[in-house]
XYZ file of C-alpha atoms in Angstrom:
693
model
C 87.315 115.529 121.242
C 88.781 113.009 122.836
C 85.697 111.089 125.095
C 86.689 108.590 127.984
C 85.190 104.703 127.582
C 84.067 102.690 130.164
C 87.253 100.725 132.265
C 87.805 97.845 130.715
C 87.225 95.201 133.646
C 89.700 93.257 135.834
C 90.288 90.040 137.199
C 92.509 91.089 140.117
C 95.933 89.429 140.637
C 95.810 92.565 136.944
C 95.372 95.167 139.294
C 97.626 93.234 141.649
C 99.872 93.293 139.636
C 99.685 96.900 138.372
C 99.067 98.211 141.896
C 102.686 96.859 143.211
C 104.242 98.107 139.598
C 102.184 102.260 140.362
C 103.584 102.116 143.998
C 107.252 100.997 143.052
C 107.501 104.413 140.271
C 105.550 106.423 143.880
C 108.840 105.087 145.809
C 111.416 105.846 143.298
C 109.868 109.223 142.613
C 109.954 110.154 146.409
C 113.746 109.128 145.997
C 116.417 111.824 147.212
C 117.753 112.501 143.669
C 121.121 110.432 143.423
C 124.211 111.831 141.808
C 125.207 112.092 138.394
C 126.037 108.697 137.319
C 128.455 107.325 133.811
C 125.378 105.942 131.881
C 121.746 104.906 133.342
C 119.268 103.061 130.883
C 116.224 104.758 130.550
C 112.297 103.542 129.640
C 111.547 105.662 126.400
C 107.194 105.029 127.697
C 104.836 106.138 124.809
C 101.625 103.563 125.145
C 100.091 101.866 128.319
C 100.271 97.903 129.083
C 96.518 97.822 126.770
C 98.214 99.934 123.595
C 97.061 102.714 124.748
C 98.570 106.134 123.543
C 99.786 107.765 127.504
C 100.242 111.660 128.354
C 104.182 112.549 129.021
C 104.333 114.606 132.514
C 107.096 117.312 132.713
C 108.360 117.241 136.637
C 105.771 119.640 138.040
C 102.839 117.245 136.951
C 102.350 119.116 133.823
C 102.210 117.727 130.500
C 104.666 118.419 127.356
C 103.908 121.179 125.520
C 106.638 120.582 123.095
C 105.313 119.867 119.775
C 106.145 119.051 116.104
C 109.929 120.232 117.156
C 113.581 118.406 117.497
C 115.254 117.145 120.650
C 119.118 118.305 121.275
C 122.050 116.993 123.463
C 123.861 120.103 124.755
C 126.709 119.434 127.013
C 125.328 116.312 129.406
C 121.159 117.310 129.372
C 118.963 116.783 126.620
C 116.325 119.353 125.477
C 113.213 119.029 123.966
C 112.299 121.708 121.878
C 108.681 122.916 120.342
C 105.855 124.539 119.796
C 103.295 125.324 122.452
C 99.565 124.521 122.370
C 98.399 125.265 125.352
C 96.654 128.645 125.333
C 94.665 127.552 122.322
C 96.652 127.619 119.321
C 94.665 125.814 116.584
C 96.027 125.342 112.950
C 94.887 127.117 109.406
C 91.675 128.852 111.791
C 93.751 131.280 114.561
C 96.599 132.966 114.649
C 95.909 132.575 118.777
C 99.912 131.322 118.147
C 101.600 129.791 122.087
C 105.196 130.962 121.334
C 107.824 128.134 121.796
C 109.208 126.216 124.602
C 111.796 124.001 126.410
C 112.571 120.988 128.234
C 115.870 120.034 130.229
C 116.639 116.125 131.197
C 119.365 113.864 132.566
C 117.229 110.770 131.182
C 115.052 111.345 128.024
C 112.105 110.165 130.781
C 111.869 113.033 133.385
C 111.576 116.566 131.879
C 111.394 119.477 133.316
C 110.297 122.700 131.914
C 112.482 125.746 130.942
C 110.014 128.452 130.005
C 109.284 129.994 126.492
C 112.538 130.372 124.058
C 110.484 132.540 121.776
C 106.882 134.636 123.070
C 103.490 134.154 122.200
C 102.352 136.721 119.528
C 99.731 136.908 116.715
C 101.004 134.268 114.253
C 98.801 131.753 111.779
C 101.740 129.697 111.184
C 104.596 129.854 113.455
C 106.215 125.549 113.234
C 108.513 123.893 114.855
C 111.514 125.207 116.243
C 114.567 123.572 116.278
C 118.384 124.155 117.670
C 121.706 123.036 117.110
C 125.475 124.414 118.346
C 128.016 126.296 116.975
C 131.433 125.443 117.770
C 132.723 128.652 116.012
C 130.282 131.111 117.207
C 129.472 129.938 120.878
C 125.644 130.349 120.133
C 122.706 128.067 119.759
C 121.563 128.615 116.825
C 117.429 128.304 116.427
C 115.767 128.034 113.176
C 111.101 128.176 112.777
C 109.175 128.279 110.099
C 106.636 131.463 109.786
C 105.381 132.148 107.399
C 104.048 135.421 108.075
C 107.908 136.173 107.187
C 109.075 137.886 104.703
C 110.939 134.367 103.741
C 109.271 131.782 105.644
C 111.805 132.053 108.255
C 113.417 133.394 110.942
C 116.388 132.318 113.608
C 117.907 133.510 116.494
C 120.483 132.922 118.559
C 121.370 132.327 122.492
C 123.994 132.494 124.412
C 122.946 128.699 126.098
C 119.967 126.807 125.449
C 117.382 127.841 127.396
C 118.179 131.227 125.280
C 117.122 133.628 125.798
C 116.710 133.627 121.992
C 117.692 137.245 119.966
C 116.019 137.452 116.897
C 118.507 138.356 113.852
C 118.104 139.174 110.594
C 115.562 137.698 108.246
C 117.382 134.680 106.211
C 117.015 135.452 102.279
C 116.949 132.084 101.159
C 117.643 130.291 97.393
C 115.036 131.106 95.007
C 115.250 127.864 93.493
C 114.840 125.767 97.536
C 110.691 127.435 97.425
C 111.258 126.073 101.091
C 108.097 127.697 103.068
C 107.539 125.067 105.813
C 109.453 122.215 107.947
C 112.380 122.297 108.295
C 115.420 120.578 110.349
C 118.402 121.768 110.562
C 121.933 119.639 110.337
C 125.843 119.917 111.405
C 127.998 117.571 109.915
C 131.635 115.844 111.626
C 132.988 119.021 110.102
C 131.059 121.348 111.884
C 129.429 123.378 108.327
C 125.440 123.686 108.679
C 122.857 122.658 106.867
C 119.107 123.477 106.278
C 116.415 120.903 105.043
C 112.886 122.414 104.426
C 110.433 121.211 102.310
C 108.277 123.916 99.829
C 104.861 124.953 98.496
C 104.975 121.594 95.642
C 105.951 119.104 99.335
C 109.458 118.781 97.738
C 112.819 118.803 100.004
C 115.299 120.860 99.364
C 119.049 120.720 101.580
C 120.661 124.192 101.868
C 123.944 125.107 102.913
C 124.028 127.567 105.448
C 126.494 130.215 106.404
C 129.323 129.043 109.094
C 126.644 131.321 111.978
C 124.010 129.142 110.617
C 122.510 132.055 110.311
C 121.974 132.004 106.471
C 121.865 130.070 103.399
C 125.394 129.623 101.651
C 125.264 128.976 98.490
C 124.879 125.538 97.438
C 121.795 123.347 97.446
C 120.111 120.554 96.357
C 116.162 120.001 95.246
C 115.164 116.368 95.615
C 113.010 114.506 93.929
C 110.272 113.221 95.753
C 106.465 115.350 95.935
C 104.448 115.136 98.113
C 105.969 114.861 101.128
C 107.255 116.257 104.133
C 108.665 117.163 108.341
C 112.734 116.030 106.545
C 114.965 115.339 109.051
C 119.094 114.059 108.531
C 121.519 112.712 110.048
C 124.775 110.720 109.217
C 125.450 107.394 110.517
C 128.988 105.370 109.012
C 129.653 108.381 106.399
C 126.133 108.083 104.003
C 123.914 110.649 105.249
C 120.179 110.214 105.461
C 116.949 112.269 104.838
C 113.401 111.378 106.379
C 110.578 112.471 105.736
C 106.527 112.413 106.117
C 104.986 110.670 102.961
C 103.277 111.494 101.864
C 102.379 115.183 103.187
C 99.576 115.638 105.845
C 99.348 117.968 108.367
C 98.246 116.797 111.770
C 97.245 113.363 110.594
C 96.819 110.790 112.855
C 99.237 107.988 110.995
C 101.043 108.955 107.421
C 104.180 107.093 107.187
C 107.619 107.527 107.230
C 110.798 107.071 104.480
C 114.279 107.769 104.078
C 116.854 108.624 101.464
C 120.217 108.428 101.817
C 123.489 109.962 99.361
C 126.420 110.488 100.219
C 127.137 113.828 100.539
C 124.467 115.877 102.404
C 123.634 118.051 98.801
C 122.816 114.725 97.004
C 122.124 113.828 94.376
C 119.839 111.193 97.211
C 118.462 107.618 96.635
C 115.660 105.923 97.483
C 113.736 102.675 96.197
C 112.689 101.870 92.766
C 109.757 103.627 92.762
C 109.432 102.579 88.529
C 111.345 99.581 86.705
C 111.078 97.868 83.588
C 109.636 93.684 84.332
C 108.927 91.629 81.362
C 108.818 94.295 78.977
C 106.330 96.615 81.291
C 106.358 98.702 83.077
C 105.085 98.779 87.321
C 104.876 101.149 89.246
C 104.718 101.033 92.782
C 103.965 104.352 94.199
C 106.365 107.504 93.553
C 103.385 110.242 92.681
C 104.569 111.931 89.000
C 106.412 110.239 87.012
C 107.360 112.009 83.910
C 108.338 112.503 80.051
C 111.217 113.731 79.070
C 109.780 115.303 76.763
C 106.743 117.457 75.790
C 106.806 121.682 77.620
C 105.666 122.704 75.029
C 103.130 119.491 72.818
C 99.361 120.978 72.578
C 97.220 118.611 70.872
C 97.660 115.052 71.238
C 96.883 111.760 71.748
C 97.778 110.058 73.972
C 97.703 105.979 74.577
C 98.795 103.203 76.771
C 97.477 99.709 78.315
C 97.473 99.321 81.893
C 96.554 96.934 84.476
C 96.092 98.796 87.713
C 97.034 96.400 90.948
C 95.859 95.683 93.940
C 96.498 98.774 96.136
C 98.333 97.739 100.257
C 95.042 97.478 101.003
C 93.693 94.928 99.013
C 90.552 96.692 98.166
C 91.049 98.739 95.249
C 92.936 98.789 91.999
C 94.250 102.859 90.741
C 95.903 103.602 87.892
C 96.876 106.918 87.182
C 98.193 108.935 84.003
C 98.261 113.071 83.576
C 97.570 115.029 80.668
C 99.417 118.714 80.163
C 101.212 118.390 82.724
C 104.855 119.982 83.327
C 105.753 120.590 86.689
C 104.023 118.054 88.924
C 100.338 118.324 89.832
C 99.780 121.207 87.336
C 97.694 120.041 84.847
C 95.458 117.187 84.357
C 94.663 113.754 85.860
C 93.049 110.767 85.114
C 92.224 108.059 87.822
C 90.945 104.750 86.721
C 89.713 102.870 89.189
C 87.980 99.252 90.327
C 86.344 96.506 94.342
C 86.714 94.176 90.870
C 82.743 93.225 91.401
C 80.548 97.014 91.131
C 81.148 98.623 87.783
C 84.725 101.111 87.707
C 84.858 104.727 87.148
C 86.437 107.278 86.272
C 88.220 110.262 87.784
C 88.495 113.332 86.253
C 90.640 116.353 88.301
C 92.280 119.716 87.205
C 95.544 119.852 89.865
C 97.634 122.930 91.243
C 99.197 121.366 94.328
C 95.366 120.420 95.305
C 92.065 119.351 92.919
C 90.603 122.638 91.696
C 87.974 121.341 89.450
C 87.022 117.467 88.852
C 83.963 115.113 88.015
C 83.276 111.311 87.680
C 82.530 109.151 84.917
C 80.324 105.573 85.829
C 81.988 103.141 83.558
C 79.912 100.805 82.594
C 82.553 97.206 83.774
C 84.058 95.944 86.608
C 87.867 97.229 86.689
C 89.570 93.987 88.472
C 92.413 94.369 89.251
C 95.468 92.836 86.988
C 94.127 93.568 83.872
C 95.176 94.974 80.917
C 92.593 97.704 79.767
C 94.274 100.447 76.506
C 93.275 104.293 77.162
C 93.078 107.100 75.258
C 92.513 110.612 75.823
C 92.356 113.063 72.272
C 94.073 116.893 74.244
C 92.555 119.129 70.979
C 92.292 123.219 72.280
C 90.297 123.072 75.067
C 88.668 119.353 75.137
C 89.638 116.332 76.892
C 88.554 113.991 75.616
C 88.932 110.039 77.303
C 87.889 106.051 75.805
C 88.973 102.908 77.454
C 88.381 99.837 75.363
C 87.322 102.096 71.689
C 84.994 103.637 73.619
C 84.428 106.928 75.137
C 83.449 107.369 78.242
C 84.596 110.986 78.207
C 84.703 115.060 77.637
C 85.503 118.018 79.837
C 85.962 120.821 78.731
C 88.992 122.978 80.519
C 91.242 125.866 78.973
C 93.285 126.104 82.483
C 96.406 124.094 80.979
C 96.665 124.714 77.490
C 100.506 123.215 76.417
C 102.830 119.408 78.605
C 103.433 116.407 79.381
C 102.347 113.491 79.239
C 102.535 111.488 82.584
C 102.137 107.891 84.875
C 100.721 108.553 88.595
C 100.338 106.274 91.869
C 99.986 107.125 95.278
C 102.496 106.836 98.024
C 101.934 106.236 102.126
C 100.238 103.141 103.761
C 97.038 103.226 100.106
C 100.074 102.267 98.592
C 99.337 102.372 94.779
C 100.487 99.654 92.199
C 99.802 99.586 88.287
C 101.780 98.152 85.273
C 101.392 100.152 82.053
C 102.912 99.239 78.317
C 102.950 100.161 74.299
C 103.048 104.630 75.573
C 102.450 106.496 72.319
C 101.688 110.091 71.391
C 100.756 110.940 68.928
C 100.448 115.047 67.437
C 97.347 116.014 65.606
C 98.629 115.480 62.638
C 99.578 111.884 62.642
C 103.229 112.927 63.968
C 104.573 110.222 66.539
C 106.108 112.343 69.435
C 107.027 109.491 72.360
C 107.043 105.865 71.877
C 108.076 103.286 74.585
C 106.873 100.240 74.305
C 110.128 99.389 77.673
C 111.787 96.824 76.402
C 115.209 98.616 76.860
C 115.728 101.850 79.888
C 113.140 104.572 81.287
C 116.121 107.405 79.768
C 112.270 108.849 78.378
C 111.109 109.297 81.317
C 111.366 111.823 84.168
C 111.057 108.081 86.790
C 110.129 109.527 90.008
C 112.687 109.334 93.932
C 110.506 107.351 96.167
C 111.180 106.622 100.258
C 112.062 103.673 101.353
C 109.718 103.273 103.586
C 109.958 102.646 107.795
C 105.997 102.103 108.848
C 102.965 103.098 106.986
C 101.150 105.888 109.230
C 104.120 106.521 111.975
C 103.455 104.577 115.427
C 99.341 107.095 114.403
C 101.236 110.529 113.854
C 103.260 112.908 111.991
C 107.465 111.587 111.829
C 108.875 114.993 113.484
C 112.235 114.207 113.801
C 115.075 111.914 113.768
C 117.654 113.187 116.121
C 122.070 111.734 116.092
C 122.001 112.250 120.724
C 125.635 111.554 120.501
C 127.282 109.730 123.539
C 130.351 109.156 124.885
C 131.297 106.182 124.488
C 129.670 103.710 121.765
C 127.706 104.584 118.587
C 125.266 107.770 119.003
C 121.110 107.785 119.574
C 119.546 108.343 116.480
C 116.387 108.785 118.350
C 112.737 108.446 115.869
C 110.154 111.919 117.191
C 106.854 111.148 116.214
C 103.546 113.969 116.635
C 100.881 111.671 118.028
C 98.352 113.926 115.762
C 94.140 114.209 117.959
C 92.586 113.842 115.230
C 91.467 117.377 115.838
C 92.244 120.945 116.001
C 93.788 120.640 120.078
C 96.801 120.095 118.839
C 97.880 120.636 122.187
C 97.226 116.650 123.178
C 98.996 115.322 120.680
C 101.243 112.434 122.416
C 104.808 111.160 121.265
C 106.400 108.098 119.773
C 110.269 107.888 120.369
C 111.793 105.359 119.845
C 115.580 103.918 118.802
C 116.050 103.344 114.882
C 117.805 100.259 114.454
C 119.914 99.106 110.965
C 120.351 95.886 109.116
C 124.163 95.181 107.849
C 123.450 96.677 104.548
C 122.748 100.048 106.339
C 118.936 99.998 105.572
C 117.370 101.115 108.377
C 114.581 98.646 110.327
C 110.985 99.099 110.488
C 110.178 101.208 113.168
C 107.903 98.740 115.403
C 105.810 100.949 117.116
C 105.817 100.700 120.724
C 107.315 100.755 123.892
C 111.852 100.788 123.771
C 115.170 101.489 126.799
C 118.070 103.709 126.070
C 121.305 103.616 127.381
C 122.007 107.103 128.183
C 126.060 108.260 128.557
C 126.409 110.734 129.369
C 122.514 110.163 131.275
C 121.661 109.836 135.484
C 117.891 109.273 136.500
C 115.811 112.086 137.407
C 112.511 112.243 138.997
C 109.504 114.259 140.140
C 110.312 117.892 141.597
C 108.971 117.033 145.119
C 105.282 118.146 146.624
C 105.384 119.964 149.985
C 103.186 118.721 152.179
C 102.429 115.720 149.666
C 99.849 113.694 151.557
C 97.199 111.377 148.543
C 97.958 110.892 144.683
C 97.760 108.391 141.753
C 101.278 109.894 140.558
C 102.157 110.774 136.867
C 102.920 107.140 134.548
C 100.510 106.044 132.169
C 98.225 108.218 131.972
C 95.606 109.187 129.156
C 93.595 111.527 128.239
C 88.993 112.509 127.540
C 86.915 114.839 127.457
C 83.237 114.797 128.261
C 83.160 116.398 131.849
C 79.659 119.612 131.164
C 76.085 119.916 131.869
C 74.722 116.507 132.947
C 77.849 114.970 132.687
C 80.443 114.433 136.106
C 83.409 112.762 137.743
C 85.346 112.210 140.774
C 87.658 110.585 143.150
C 87.556 109.791 145.810
C 90.386 109.706 147.839
C 92.032 108.545 151.877
C 93.317 110.678 153.875
C 96.990 109.005 154.863
C 97.126 112.508 157.911
C 94.528 115.162 159.510
C 94.787 118.720 159.245
C 94.307 121.103 157.077
C 93.477 119.998 153.491
C 96.332 122.931 151.896
C 95.601 121.624 148.085
C 93.908 119.712 146.219
C 94.757 119.332 142.925
C 92.888 117.437 139.045
C 94.646 117.470 135.858
C 92.443 118.912 133.705
C 92.387 121.059 130.653
C 89.334 122.318 128.224
C 88.510 121.778 124.807
C 86.157 121.798 121.696
C 83.504 119.234 121.228
C 83.555 119.719 117.365
C 85.188 116.837 115.212
C 87.294 117.851 112.168
C 89.904 120.867 111.231
C 87.600 123.465 112.785
C 87.621 126.233 115.176
C 87.198 124.860 118.369
C 84.157 126.492 120.505
C 85.514 126.126 124.657
C 83.793 125.829 128.198
C 82.385 129.470 128.668
C 81.937 128.713 131.941
C 84.063 128.179 135.443
C 84.633 124.495 136.511
C 82.898 123.516 139.823
C 85.550 121.727 141.901
C 83.669 120.326 145.260
C 85.166 118.880 148.621
C 82.365 115.535 149.961
C 82.970 113.109 152.342
C 80.483 110.751 150.666
C 77.076 112.750 152.163
C 77.995 116.018 152.410
C 79.975 119.249 150.451
C 82.752 119.837 152.510
C 83.441 122.505 150.294
C 82.802 124.190 147.251
C 84.982 126.427 144.734
C 85.650 127.389 140.353
C 88.262 127.717 138.475
C 87.682 129.988 135.950
C 87.899 128.668 131.669
C 90.530 131.997 131.326
C 92.212 130.012 133.435
C 92.565 126.219 132.136
C 95.127 125.447 129.738
C 94.115 123.000 126.290
C 96.931 121.033 127.631
C 96.303 118.571 130.399
C 97.246 120.354 133.759
C 97.322 120.772 137.334
C 94.296 122.528 138.218
C 95.045 123.142 142.449
C 92.889 124.751 145.016
C 93.372 125.327 148.183
C 90.247 123.898 150.649
C 91.191 124.140 154.073
C 89.071 121.729 155.601
C 90.164 119.820 158.401
C 90.288 116.803 157.598
C 91.137 112.800 159.464
C 93.789 110.771 159.128
C 91.841 107.131 157.029
C 88.611 109.068 156.460
C 87.634 108.816 152.953
C 86.946 111.857 151.263
C 86.310 112.423 146.925
C 86.834 115.701 144.189
C 83.848 116.406 141.994
C 84.474 118.174 139.283
C 81.428 119.618 136.981
C 80.574 122.920 134.954
C 77.626 124.529 133.349
C 79.205 125.486 130.459
C 76.882 124.997 127.549
C 79.633 124.959 124.688
C 83.369 123.404 125.605
C 84.032 120.212 127.691
C 86.384 120.039 130.586
C 88.587 116.878 130.437
C 90.387 115.410 133.097
C 93.607 112.484 133.277
C 92.924 109.096 133.561
C 94.737 105.292 134.496
C 92.813 102.544 133.479
C 96.021 100.321 135.228
C 94.486 101.038 139.311
C 97.609 103.724 140.425
C 95.868 104.710 143.906
C 94.582 102.121 146.011
C 93.413 104.285 147.680
C 90.218 105.184 145.898
C 88.449 105.170 142.992
C 86.134 106.909 139.503
C 83.656 107.201 138.879
C 80.761 108.799 136.909
C 77.950 111.074 136.638
C 75.555 110.973 133.461
C 72.220 112.291 135.061
C 73.587 115.924 137.338
C 75.611 113.948 140.394
C 71.973 112.501 140.915
C 73.714 109.729 140.612
C 77.124 108.196 140.031
C 79.020 105.051 138.732
C 82.223 103.457 140.512
C 84.210 103.247 137.572
C 86.758 100.048 139.008
C 90.238 100.175 138.266
C 90.049 103.595 137.011
C 92.103 106.422 138.786
C 92.064 110.265 137.713
C 95.651 112.449 137.903
C 95.653 113.922 140.951
C 97.496 115.104 144.506
C 96.395 116.443 147.785
C 99.247 117.860 150.058
C 97.746 118.247 153.810
C 99.451 120.777 156.571
C 99.041 120.692 160.507
C 96.614 122.454 161.943
């Protein structure tokens, strides 16, 4: 749940500048539409002045509700496709699928809601709509992930980018790809289409499509990366780039983004060297699992080696991983030797099948210090695994799940990258036969070396990557727009914001690190958009620079004061609001059961009161409009107050701490409305309309 902190204290000059900026934005949005221009410069605003995430509102004033999707340019217009979460869709905990939506924009700033391209229905795993145009068939083709479909994906076609889309036969993908999850669709310069997708082992595959982009054509490639997802392909200067979430972590608040490159969409795909031989030893930096070339049928053996765990990226610990009886990445027995350098170390023993299915931890009798060498051996005999460190037996584990398999090493990818050095590897059978020996004085030919992506951000600016959109321009190079969903850390994904940023590149073609801020882009084609006109608009706080928080329930009430700009009837009053549960973590959220009460006061008396049923308020921030019809006087001060008697969940608001509205301010009560505390510099997102008497 996003709570609402007190506003920061601000001095006059900062408030004045913020107010002038807000007024300028309001004035610009009120200008009449300009004729289409050949090009425009657009601000890509992800964060406010203090670095806080801000909400993108559409031209109607509602939060853009299209997540885990893609941006495309068709003709002179830009389109955003995504999953809607406004009806309360919560990954893994319900099947209340809200449908797929599309928005259009002339400038990547002003987005108009064009409705659903796939309607709401019951679906527990429906995500990631990606749309391309097929010049040969003159059809727009949309692929989506639906894990209840026969092959986990569905395909739709339409004559226009906004639909209506018609479902086509479920595509049959090659069995060797095992694709089940995230996807992207890429069209090459020659018109060939490719699907890239992740599978149950969190590998990534690239599949050539038929000329109509509706089915697999046959050829495919499975990249060597593991524990990754959210792939996206683009091409620049003859080189193909594949970006991905690294590591995989659905709806997390900060997974990394890395990339591979190739000279063909079907590979071979190359990344950084996770394994290198340095000074006669193996150095491993992330990459996850690397296994021995031989050993699929090895059963009883002793696996021994020297190891020096190295500090993780955070520098707070060191960890080295190794595995036995593992013929497939992450399916077998994994051991993690961990230490902080001060307290005694520990050995974690895990049975893995894509996830941990059994585990235990052994507390060691001495510290494990980063950079210090230790000798480790694991003996697999029947169903018993015996581990020794520096000649001392520390653990015996009995499990019969995996009777045979290879040996290997494993270091974690991601923000807290793990590293270690290994040397003097030996595998001997129960009879004493040497099965493997490597002192790393030569190459790595005895190992299946993992492919590792080159990192461009450790946390995707607080979310998970969705796409790199290739936005071709009439003149000059394309814009390669990096797109990540800034998930909110709980199951109201409707509140997730976005990070959009044009990628930049080094002279060698490498992608520069992602900078988590705001940017500008020159669009050609493009022309300035505007917010939709509100008939009779009198007062309002605009649509820029807002964030969300949820606490209106029970004794907590919120209000916003305003000054009527003209006299007449208060025809409508809109406050941007949403509903949410107060539970923490990935559990089903319980929203409010009671209505939201809206009151208008003159500071002493309640002039009007009404209620909005909970069912009419969405999970994303959007206008909640009432029609008081009361008379207001020009220059008089009024207050809109919201409250609820609900005992479950909360109602949330959009607020801006940079004083976008100078005719009033917000206040909060924590005692059921008996007293209100002013919140200087803060305004809620609202507007009023006034009609003549």
